[in-house]
Coordinates of C-alpha atoms in Angstrom, one line a residue:
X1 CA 42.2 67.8 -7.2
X2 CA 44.7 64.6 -7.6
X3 CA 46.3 63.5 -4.4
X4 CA 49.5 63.8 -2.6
X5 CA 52.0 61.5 -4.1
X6 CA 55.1 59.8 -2.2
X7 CA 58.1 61.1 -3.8
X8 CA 59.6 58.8 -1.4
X9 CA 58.2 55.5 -2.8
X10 CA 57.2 54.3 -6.3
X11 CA 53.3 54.3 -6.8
X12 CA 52.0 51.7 -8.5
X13 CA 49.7 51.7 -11.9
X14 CA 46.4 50.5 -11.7
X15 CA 45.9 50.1 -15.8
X16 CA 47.6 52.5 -18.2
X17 CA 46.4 52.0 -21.8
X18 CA 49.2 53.4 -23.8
X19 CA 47.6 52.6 -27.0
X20 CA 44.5 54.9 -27.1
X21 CA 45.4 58.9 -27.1
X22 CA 43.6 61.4 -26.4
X23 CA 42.4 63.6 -29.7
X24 CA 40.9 66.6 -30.3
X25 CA 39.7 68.6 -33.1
X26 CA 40.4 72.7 -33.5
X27 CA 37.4 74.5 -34.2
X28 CA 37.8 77.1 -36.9
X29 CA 38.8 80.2 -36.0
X30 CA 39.8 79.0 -32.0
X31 CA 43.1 79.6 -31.1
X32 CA 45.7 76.9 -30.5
X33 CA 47.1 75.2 -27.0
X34 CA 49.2 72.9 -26.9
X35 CA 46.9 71.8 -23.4
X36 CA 43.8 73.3 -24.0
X37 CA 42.2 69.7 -24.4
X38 CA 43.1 69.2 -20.6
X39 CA 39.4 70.3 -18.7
X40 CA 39.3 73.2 -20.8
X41 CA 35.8 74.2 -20.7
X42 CA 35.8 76.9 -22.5
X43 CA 37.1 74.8 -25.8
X44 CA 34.5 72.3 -26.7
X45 CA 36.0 68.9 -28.0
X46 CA 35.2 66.6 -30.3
X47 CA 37.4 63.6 -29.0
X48 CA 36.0 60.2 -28.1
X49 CA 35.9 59.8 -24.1
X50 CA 39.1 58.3 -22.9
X51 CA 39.6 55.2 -20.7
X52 CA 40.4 56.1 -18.0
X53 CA 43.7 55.3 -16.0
X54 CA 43.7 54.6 -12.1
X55 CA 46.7 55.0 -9.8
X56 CA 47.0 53.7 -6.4
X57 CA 48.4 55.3 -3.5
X58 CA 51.5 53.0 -1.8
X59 CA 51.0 49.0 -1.9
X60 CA 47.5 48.7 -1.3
X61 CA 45.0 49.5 -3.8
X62 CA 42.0 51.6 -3.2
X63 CA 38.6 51.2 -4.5
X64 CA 37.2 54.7 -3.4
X65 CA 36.4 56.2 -6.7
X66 CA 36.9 59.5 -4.7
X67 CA 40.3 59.2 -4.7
X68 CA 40.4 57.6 -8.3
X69 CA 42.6 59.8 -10.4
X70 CA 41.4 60.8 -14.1
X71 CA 45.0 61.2 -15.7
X72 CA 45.0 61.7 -19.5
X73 CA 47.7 62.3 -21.8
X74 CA 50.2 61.7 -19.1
X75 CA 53.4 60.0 -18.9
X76 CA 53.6 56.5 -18.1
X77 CA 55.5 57.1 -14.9
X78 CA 56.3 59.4 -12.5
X79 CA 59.8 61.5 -12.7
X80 CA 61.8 60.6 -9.8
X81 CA 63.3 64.2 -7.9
X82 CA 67.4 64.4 -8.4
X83 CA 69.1 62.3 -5.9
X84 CA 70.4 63.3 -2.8
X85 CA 74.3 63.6 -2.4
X86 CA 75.8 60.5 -0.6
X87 CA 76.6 61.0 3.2
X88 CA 80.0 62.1 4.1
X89 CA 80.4 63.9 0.6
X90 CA 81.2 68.0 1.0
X91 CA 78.9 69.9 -0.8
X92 CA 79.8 73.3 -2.0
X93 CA 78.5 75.9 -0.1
X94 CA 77.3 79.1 -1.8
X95 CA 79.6 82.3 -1.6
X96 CA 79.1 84.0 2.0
X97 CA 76.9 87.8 2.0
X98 CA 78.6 89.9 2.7
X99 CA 78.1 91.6 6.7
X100 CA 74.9 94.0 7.3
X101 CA 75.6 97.9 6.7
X102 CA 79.3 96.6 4.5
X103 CA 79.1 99.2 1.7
X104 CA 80.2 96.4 -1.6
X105 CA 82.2 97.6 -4.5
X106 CA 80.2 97.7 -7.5
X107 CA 82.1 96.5 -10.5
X108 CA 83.5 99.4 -12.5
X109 CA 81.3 100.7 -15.2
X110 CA 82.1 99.9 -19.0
X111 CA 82.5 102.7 -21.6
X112 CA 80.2 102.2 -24.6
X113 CA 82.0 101.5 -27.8
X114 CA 80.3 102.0 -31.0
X115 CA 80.6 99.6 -34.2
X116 CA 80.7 100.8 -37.4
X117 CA 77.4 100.8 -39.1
X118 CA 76.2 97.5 -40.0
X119 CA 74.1 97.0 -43.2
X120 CA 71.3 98.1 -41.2
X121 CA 72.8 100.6 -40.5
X122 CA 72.2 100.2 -36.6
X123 CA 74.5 102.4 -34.4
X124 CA 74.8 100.4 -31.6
X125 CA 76.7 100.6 -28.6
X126 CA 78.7 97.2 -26.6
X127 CA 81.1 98.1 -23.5
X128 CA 85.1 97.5 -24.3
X129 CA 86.4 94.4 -23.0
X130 CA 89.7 96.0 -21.0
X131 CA 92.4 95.0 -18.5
X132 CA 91.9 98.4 -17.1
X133 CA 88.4 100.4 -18.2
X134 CA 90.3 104.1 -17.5
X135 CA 92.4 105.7 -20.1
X136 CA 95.1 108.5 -20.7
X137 CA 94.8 111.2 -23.4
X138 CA 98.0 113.1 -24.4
X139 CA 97.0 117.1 -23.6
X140 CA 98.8 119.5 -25.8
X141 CA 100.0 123.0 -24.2
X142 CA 101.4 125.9 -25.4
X143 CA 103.5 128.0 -22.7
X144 CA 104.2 131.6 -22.2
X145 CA 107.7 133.2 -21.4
X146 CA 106.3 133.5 -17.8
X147 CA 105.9 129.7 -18.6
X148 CA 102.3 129.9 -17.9
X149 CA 100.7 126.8 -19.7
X150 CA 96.8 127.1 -21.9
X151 CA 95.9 123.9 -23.9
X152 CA 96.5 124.3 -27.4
X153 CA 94.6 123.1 -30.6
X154 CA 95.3 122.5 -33.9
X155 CA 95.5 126.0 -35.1
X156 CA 97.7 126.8 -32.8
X157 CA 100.3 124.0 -33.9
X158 CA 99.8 125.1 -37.4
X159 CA 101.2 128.4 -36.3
X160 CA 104.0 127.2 -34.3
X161 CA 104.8 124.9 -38.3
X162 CA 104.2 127.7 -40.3
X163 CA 106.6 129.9 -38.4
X164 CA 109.1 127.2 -38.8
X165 CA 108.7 126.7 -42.2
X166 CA 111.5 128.2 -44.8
X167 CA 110.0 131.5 -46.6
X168 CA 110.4 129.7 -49.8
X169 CA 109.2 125.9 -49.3
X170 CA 107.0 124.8 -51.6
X171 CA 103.8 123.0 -51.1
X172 CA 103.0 124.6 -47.6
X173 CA 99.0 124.4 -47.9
X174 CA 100.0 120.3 -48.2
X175 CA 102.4 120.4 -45.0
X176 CA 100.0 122.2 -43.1
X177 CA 97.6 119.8 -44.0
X178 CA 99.7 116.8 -43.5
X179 CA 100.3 118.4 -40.0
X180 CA 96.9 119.2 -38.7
X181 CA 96.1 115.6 -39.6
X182 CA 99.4 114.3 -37.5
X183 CA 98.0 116.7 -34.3
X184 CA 94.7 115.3 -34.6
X185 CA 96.1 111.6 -34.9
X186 CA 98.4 111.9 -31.8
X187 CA 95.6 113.7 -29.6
X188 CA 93.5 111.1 -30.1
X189 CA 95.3 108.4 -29.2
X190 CA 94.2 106.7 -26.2
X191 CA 96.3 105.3 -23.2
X192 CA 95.7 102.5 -20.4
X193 CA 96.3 103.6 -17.4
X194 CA 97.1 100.2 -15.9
X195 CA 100.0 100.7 -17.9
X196 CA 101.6 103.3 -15.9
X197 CA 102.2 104.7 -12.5
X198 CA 103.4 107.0 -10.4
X199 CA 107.1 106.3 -8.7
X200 CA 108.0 107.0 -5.5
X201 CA 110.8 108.7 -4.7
X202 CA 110.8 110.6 -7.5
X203 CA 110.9 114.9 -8.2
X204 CA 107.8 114.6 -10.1
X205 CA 104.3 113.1 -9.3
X206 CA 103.7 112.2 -13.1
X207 CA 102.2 108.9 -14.5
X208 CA 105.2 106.3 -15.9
X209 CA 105.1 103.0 -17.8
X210 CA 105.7 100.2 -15.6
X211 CA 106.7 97.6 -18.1
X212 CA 110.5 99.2 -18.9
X213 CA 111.6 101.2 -16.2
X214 CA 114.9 101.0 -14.4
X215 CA 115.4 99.7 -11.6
X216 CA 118.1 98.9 -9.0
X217 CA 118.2 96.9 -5.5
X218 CA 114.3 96.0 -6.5
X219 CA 113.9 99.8 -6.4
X220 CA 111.8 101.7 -9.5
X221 CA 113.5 104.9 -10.8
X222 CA 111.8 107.6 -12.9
X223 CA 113.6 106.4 -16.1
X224 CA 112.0 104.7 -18.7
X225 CA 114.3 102.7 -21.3
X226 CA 113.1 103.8 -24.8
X227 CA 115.5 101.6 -27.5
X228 CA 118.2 99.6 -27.1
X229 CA 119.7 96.8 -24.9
X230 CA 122.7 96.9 -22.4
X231 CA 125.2 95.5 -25.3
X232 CA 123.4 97.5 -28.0
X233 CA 123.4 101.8 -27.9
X234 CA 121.0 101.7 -25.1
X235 CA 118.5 104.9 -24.6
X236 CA 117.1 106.1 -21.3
X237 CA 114.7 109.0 -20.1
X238 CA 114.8 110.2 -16.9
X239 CA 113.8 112.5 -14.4
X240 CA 116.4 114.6 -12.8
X241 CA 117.2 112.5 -9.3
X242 CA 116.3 113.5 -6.1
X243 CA 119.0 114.6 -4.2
X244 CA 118.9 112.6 -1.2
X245 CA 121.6 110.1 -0.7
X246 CA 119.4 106.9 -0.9
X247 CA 117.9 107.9 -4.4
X248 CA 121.6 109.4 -5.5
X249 CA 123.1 106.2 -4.3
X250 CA 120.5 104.0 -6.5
X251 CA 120.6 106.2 -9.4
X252 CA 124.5 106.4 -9.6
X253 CA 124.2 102.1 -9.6
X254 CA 121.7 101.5 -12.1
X255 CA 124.4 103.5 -14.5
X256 CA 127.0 101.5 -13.1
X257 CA 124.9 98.3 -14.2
X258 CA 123.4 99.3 -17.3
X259 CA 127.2 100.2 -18.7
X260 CA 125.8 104.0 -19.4
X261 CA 128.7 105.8 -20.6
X262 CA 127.2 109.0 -21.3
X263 CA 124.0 111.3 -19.3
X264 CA 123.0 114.2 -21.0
X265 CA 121.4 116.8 -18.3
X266 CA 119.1 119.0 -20.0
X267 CA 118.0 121.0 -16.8
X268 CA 119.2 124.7 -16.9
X269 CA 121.4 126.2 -14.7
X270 CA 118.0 128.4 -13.4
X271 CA 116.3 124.8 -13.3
X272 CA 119.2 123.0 -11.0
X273 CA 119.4 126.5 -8.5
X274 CA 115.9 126.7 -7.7
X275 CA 115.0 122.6 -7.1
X276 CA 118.2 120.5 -7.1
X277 CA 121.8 119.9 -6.7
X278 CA 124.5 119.6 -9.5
X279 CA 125.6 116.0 -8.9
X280 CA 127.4 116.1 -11.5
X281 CA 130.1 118.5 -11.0
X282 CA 132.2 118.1 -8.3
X283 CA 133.7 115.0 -6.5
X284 CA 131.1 113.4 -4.2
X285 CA 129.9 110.5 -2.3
X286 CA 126.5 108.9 -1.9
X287 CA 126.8 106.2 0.9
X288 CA 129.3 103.3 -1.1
X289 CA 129.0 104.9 -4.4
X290 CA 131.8 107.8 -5.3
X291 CA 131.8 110.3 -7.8
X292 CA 135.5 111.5 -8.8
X293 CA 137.5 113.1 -11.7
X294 CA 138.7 111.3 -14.3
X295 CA 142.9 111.1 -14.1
X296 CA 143.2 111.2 -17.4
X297 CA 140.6 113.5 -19.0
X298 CA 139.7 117.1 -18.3
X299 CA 136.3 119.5 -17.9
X300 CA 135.7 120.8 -21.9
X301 CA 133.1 123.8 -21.7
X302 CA 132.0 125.6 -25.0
X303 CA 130.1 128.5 -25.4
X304 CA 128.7 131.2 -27.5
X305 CA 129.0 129.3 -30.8
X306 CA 126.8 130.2 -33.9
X307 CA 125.8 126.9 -35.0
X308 CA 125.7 124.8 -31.8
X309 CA 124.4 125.2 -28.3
X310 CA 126.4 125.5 -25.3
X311 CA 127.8 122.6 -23.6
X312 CA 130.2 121.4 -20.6
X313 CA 131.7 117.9 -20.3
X314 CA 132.5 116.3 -17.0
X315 CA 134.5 113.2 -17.3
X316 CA 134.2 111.2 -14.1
X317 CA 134.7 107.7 -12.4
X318 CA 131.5 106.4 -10.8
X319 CA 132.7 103.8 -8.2
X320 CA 130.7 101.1 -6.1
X321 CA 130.6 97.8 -4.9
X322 CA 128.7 97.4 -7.8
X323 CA 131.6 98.1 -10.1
X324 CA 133.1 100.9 -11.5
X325 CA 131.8 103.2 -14.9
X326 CA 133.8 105.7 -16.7
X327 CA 131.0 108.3 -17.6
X328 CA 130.6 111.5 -19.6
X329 CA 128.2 113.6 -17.7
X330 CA 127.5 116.4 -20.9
X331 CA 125.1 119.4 -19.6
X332 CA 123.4 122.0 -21.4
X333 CA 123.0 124.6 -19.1
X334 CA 120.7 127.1 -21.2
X335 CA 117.9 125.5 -22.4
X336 CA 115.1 127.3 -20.8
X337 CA 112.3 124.3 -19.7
X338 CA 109.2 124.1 -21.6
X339 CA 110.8 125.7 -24.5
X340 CA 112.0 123.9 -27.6
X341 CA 115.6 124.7 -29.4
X342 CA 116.3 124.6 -33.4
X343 CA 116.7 120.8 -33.9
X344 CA 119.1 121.6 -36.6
X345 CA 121.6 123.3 -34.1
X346 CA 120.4 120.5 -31.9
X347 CA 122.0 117.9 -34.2
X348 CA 125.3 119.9 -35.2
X349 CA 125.7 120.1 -31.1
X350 CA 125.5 116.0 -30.4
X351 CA 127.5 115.5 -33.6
X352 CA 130.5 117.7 -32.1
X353 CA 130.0 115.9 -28.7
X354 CA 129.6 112.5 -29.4
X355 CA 133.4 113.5 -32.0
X356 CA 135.1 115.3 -28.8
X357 CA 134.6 111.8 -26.5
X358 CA 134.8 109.5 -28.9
X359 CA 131.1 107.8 -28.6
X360 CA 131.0 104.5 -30.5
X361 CA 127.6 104.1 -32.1
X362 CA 126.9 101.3 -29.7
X363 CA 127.3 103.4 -26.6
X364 CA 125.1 103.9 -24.4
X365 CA 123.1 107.1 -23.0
X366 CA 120.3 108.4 -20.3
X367 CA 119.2 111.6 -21.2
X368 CA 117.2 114.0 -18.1
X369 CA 116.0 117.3 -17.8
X370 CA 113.7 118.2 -15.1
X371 CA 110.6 116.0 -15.8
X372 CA 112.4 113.8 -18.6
X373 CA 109.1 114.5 -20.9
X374 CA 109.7 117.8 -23.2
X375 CA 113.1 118.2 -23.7
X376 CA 114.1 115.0 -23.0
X377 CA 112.4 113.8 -26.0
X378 CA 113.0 116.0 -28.9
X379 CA 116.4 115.4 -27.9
X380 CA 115.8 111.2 -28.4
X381 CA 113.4 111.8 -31.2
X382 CA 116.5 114.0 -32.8
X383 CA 119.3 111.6 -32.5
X384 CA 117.2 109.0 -33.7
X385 CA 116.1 110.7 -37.0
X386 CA 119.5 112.0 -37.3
X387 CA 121.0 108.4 -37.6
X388 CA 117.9 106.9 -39.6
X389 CA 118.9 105.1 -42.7
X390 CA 117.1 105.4 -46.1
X391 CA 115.3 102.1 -45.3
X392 CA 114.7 103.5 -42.0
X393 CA 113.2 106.4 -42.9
X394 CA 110.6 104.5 -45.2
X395 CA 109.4 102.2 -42.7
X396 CA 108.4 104.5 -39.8
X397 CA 106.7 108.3 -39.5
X398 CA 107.3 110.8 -36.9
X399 CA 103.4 109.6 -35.9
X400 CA 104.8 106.4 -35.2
X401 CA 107.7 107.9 -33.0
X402 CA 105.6 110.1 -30.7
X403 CA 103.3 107.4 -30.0
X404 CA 106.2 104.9 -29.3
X405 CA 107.8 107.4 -27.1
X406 CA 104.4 108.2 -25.1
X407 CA 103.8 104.2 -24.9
X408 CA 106.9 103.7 -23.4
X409 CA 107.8 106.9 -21.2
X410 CA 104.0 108.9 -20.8
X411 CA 100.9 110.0 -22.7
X412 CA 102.3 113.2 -21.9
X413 CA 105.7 113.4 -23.3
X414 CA 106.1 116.2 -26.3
X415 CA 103.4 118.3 -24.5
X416 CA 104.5 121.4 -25.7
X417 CA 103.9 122.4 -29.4
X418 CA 106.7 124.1 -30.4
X419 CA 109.2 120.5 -29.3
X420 CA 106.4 118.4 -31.6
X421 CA 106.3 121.7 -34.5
X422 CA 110.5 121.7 -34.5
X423 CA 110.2 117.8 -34.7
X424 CA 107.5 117.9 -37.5
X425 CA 109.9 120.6 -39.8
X426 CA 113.2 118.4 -39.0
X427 CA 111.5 115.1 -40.2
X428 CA 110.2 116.9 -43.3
X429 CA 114.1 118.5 -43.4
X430 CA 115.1 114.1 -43.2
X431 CA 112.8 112.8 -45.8
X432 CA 110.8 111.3 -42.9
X433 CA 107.2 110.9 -43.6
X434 CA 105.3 112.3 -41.0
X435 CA 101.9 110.0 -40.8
X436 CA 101.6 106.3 -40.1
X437 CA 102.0 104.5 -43.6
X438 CA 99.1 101.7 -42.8
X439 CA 101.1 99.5 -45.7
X440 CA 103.8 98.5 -43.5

């Protein structure tokens, strides 16, 4: 066995011939290691004896050939160990364990991912590299007139087109193809959920982007702005407010500062008697902000007409310290929820409204129902296509909308069928292709 060394002082060399090394021949058929010629016995060399090399232990030498070292093929001095950090220097100390019995998160769990096929054609599977490692899906529905909901699949928004579709269109076997391709594309779509969350303070427990929502007083709101800037026909979707005065109070503000000159209330007169109150229509006041009559403009209410819906306009003042709004509060009272209404009638009605107050095309709207996520958005998604120029038309799809709309309000938005099947027929009715055109 060799003996201790000193790590602590240098040993000296006795003799170290550097010139001679140590050789050995490989027998045929003997397998190969690298230090097999070191007192392997089992591997007979054929290598001239070696001088041998002594080393001394500290300054004195020693004689004892018992303690004499045989050292071949070694290195002609010994490695020193690292050094030792100077004194008064802070090391690093390693991170602290955690207590006994303290249950430790586990980091979350990546979802697989699989390539495409290589030229190996290997299916393998790497984790997705993710802010947030859950997702949303969009959920199609179809409702009942009891307004009891079962998810829907493609066939069953097929039906809802076809029964939609003119008696005499042509190419219907390609529309109906087109459109089973546009459900699968939107269902599929996936969602962070980072992305959204759930607002307090609001009628409905339902997951909202957090990137564009409005706020006031550092206060979220269930509205999501969709298009537009403050200076520049602004679009909002809402929920319908809660009704206590707080939530009235910052609700009535955040139209005051974002210039909103017209809501449209989409609830029902049903929806409004059975879960909230009709801010709308009278004179109120919510804590510093008032609600009155305009001086100079009157109630309009229409009804029963063949080729539009039913509407009532409320002209009123909205007054705060936060400044004063003239706003057109424009409800629909009859559109049942979780129902869809003929977009064409649906555009013929905002035409005449937006003519009888005078909206500029730079105005700006909020639009609620209940939720602010069916009929909400067929009314947006119908307004826009409405006003879509022929280069507009050419450089979007109504895939493109939906997704934008769900990216920016909820994967859930245009839930029901029947709103995505009446906006499917009217962008076929625009010229408006309905899938994503990968070319632009």
């Amino acid at each position: 066995m060799f003996s201790k060394l000193n790590f602590f002082s240098r040993p000296n060399i006795d003799k170290i011939n550097r010139g001679l090394e140590t050789k050995y021949v490989k027998k045929e058929n003997t397998s190969h290691n690298s230090i097999s010629h070191i007192k392997n016995t089992s591997q007979k060399l054929h290598t001239p004896d070696p001088e041998k090399r002594t080393m001394t232990e500290g300054v004195s030498q020693v004689h004892n050939t018992t303690k004499t070292q045989q050292i071949y093929n070694q290195l002609s001095r010994v490695d020193s160990p690292p050094a030792l950090p100077p004194k008064n220097v802070k090391v690093n100390s390693p991170p602290a364990l955690p207590p006994k019995n303290v249950k430790v998160n586990s980091p979350p769990e990546l979802p697989p991912r699989k390539l495409k096929n290589t030229s190996l054609n290997l299916d393998t599977q790497v984790p997705i590299q993710t802010k947030s490692y859950s997702i949303l899906k969009p959920t199609a529905y179809l409702f009942n007139e009891k307004g009891n909901k079962s998810v829907a699949n493609s066939s069953d928004f097929l039906t809802a087109v076809n029964s939609k579709l003119k008696s005499n269109t042509s190419d219907i076997v390609d529309i109906l193809n087109t459109s089973k391709t546009l459900f699968n594309n939107l269902i599929s779509n996936k969602y962070l959920s980072s992305r959204y969350e759930i607002i307090d303070n609001s009628n409905f427990g339902m997951m909202l982007c957090n990137e564009n929502l409005l706020k006031y007083n550092n206060e979220k709101l269930p509205a999501n702005i969709i298009s537009g800037t403050q200076d520049n026909a602004l679009r909002v979707a809402s929920q319908y407010p809660k009704s206590d005065e707080k939530n009235m109070e910052n609700y009535l503000n955040s139209l005051i500062q974002n210039k909103i000159d017209t809501v449209y209330i989409l609830a029902s007169d049903d929806d409004i008697k059975y879960n909230v109150i009709k801010y709308f229509e009278n004179n109120r006041s919510y804590n510093d902000v008032n609600v009155k009559e305009h001086s100079s403009k009157e109630n309009k209410f229409v009804k029963d007409k063949d080729d539009i819906l039913n509407y009532n306009i409320y002209p009123k003042v909205v007054t705060s310290p936060q400044g004063t709004q003239e706003i057109n509060f424009v409800h629909i009272p009859n559109w049942k929820d979780h129902t869809e209404v003929d977009a064409n009638k649906l555009e013929m009605t905002l035409c005449t409204i937006q003519k009888t107050i005078d909206l500029s095309a730079n105005s700006n709207s909020l639009v609620h129902c209940l939720g602010g996520i069916g009929r909400t958005m067929e009314m947006l998604l119908v307004e826009r296509m409405m006003n879509m120029s022929p280069d507009e038309k050419h450089k979007t799809s109504l895939e493109e909308m939906v997704h934008e709309v769900r990216e920016k309000r909820t994967p859930f938005a245009l839930y029901e069928i029947r709103q995505l099947a009446e906006l499917t027929v009217f962008a076929l009715a625009k010229r408006i292709p309905l899938l994503k055109n990968n070319s632009h």
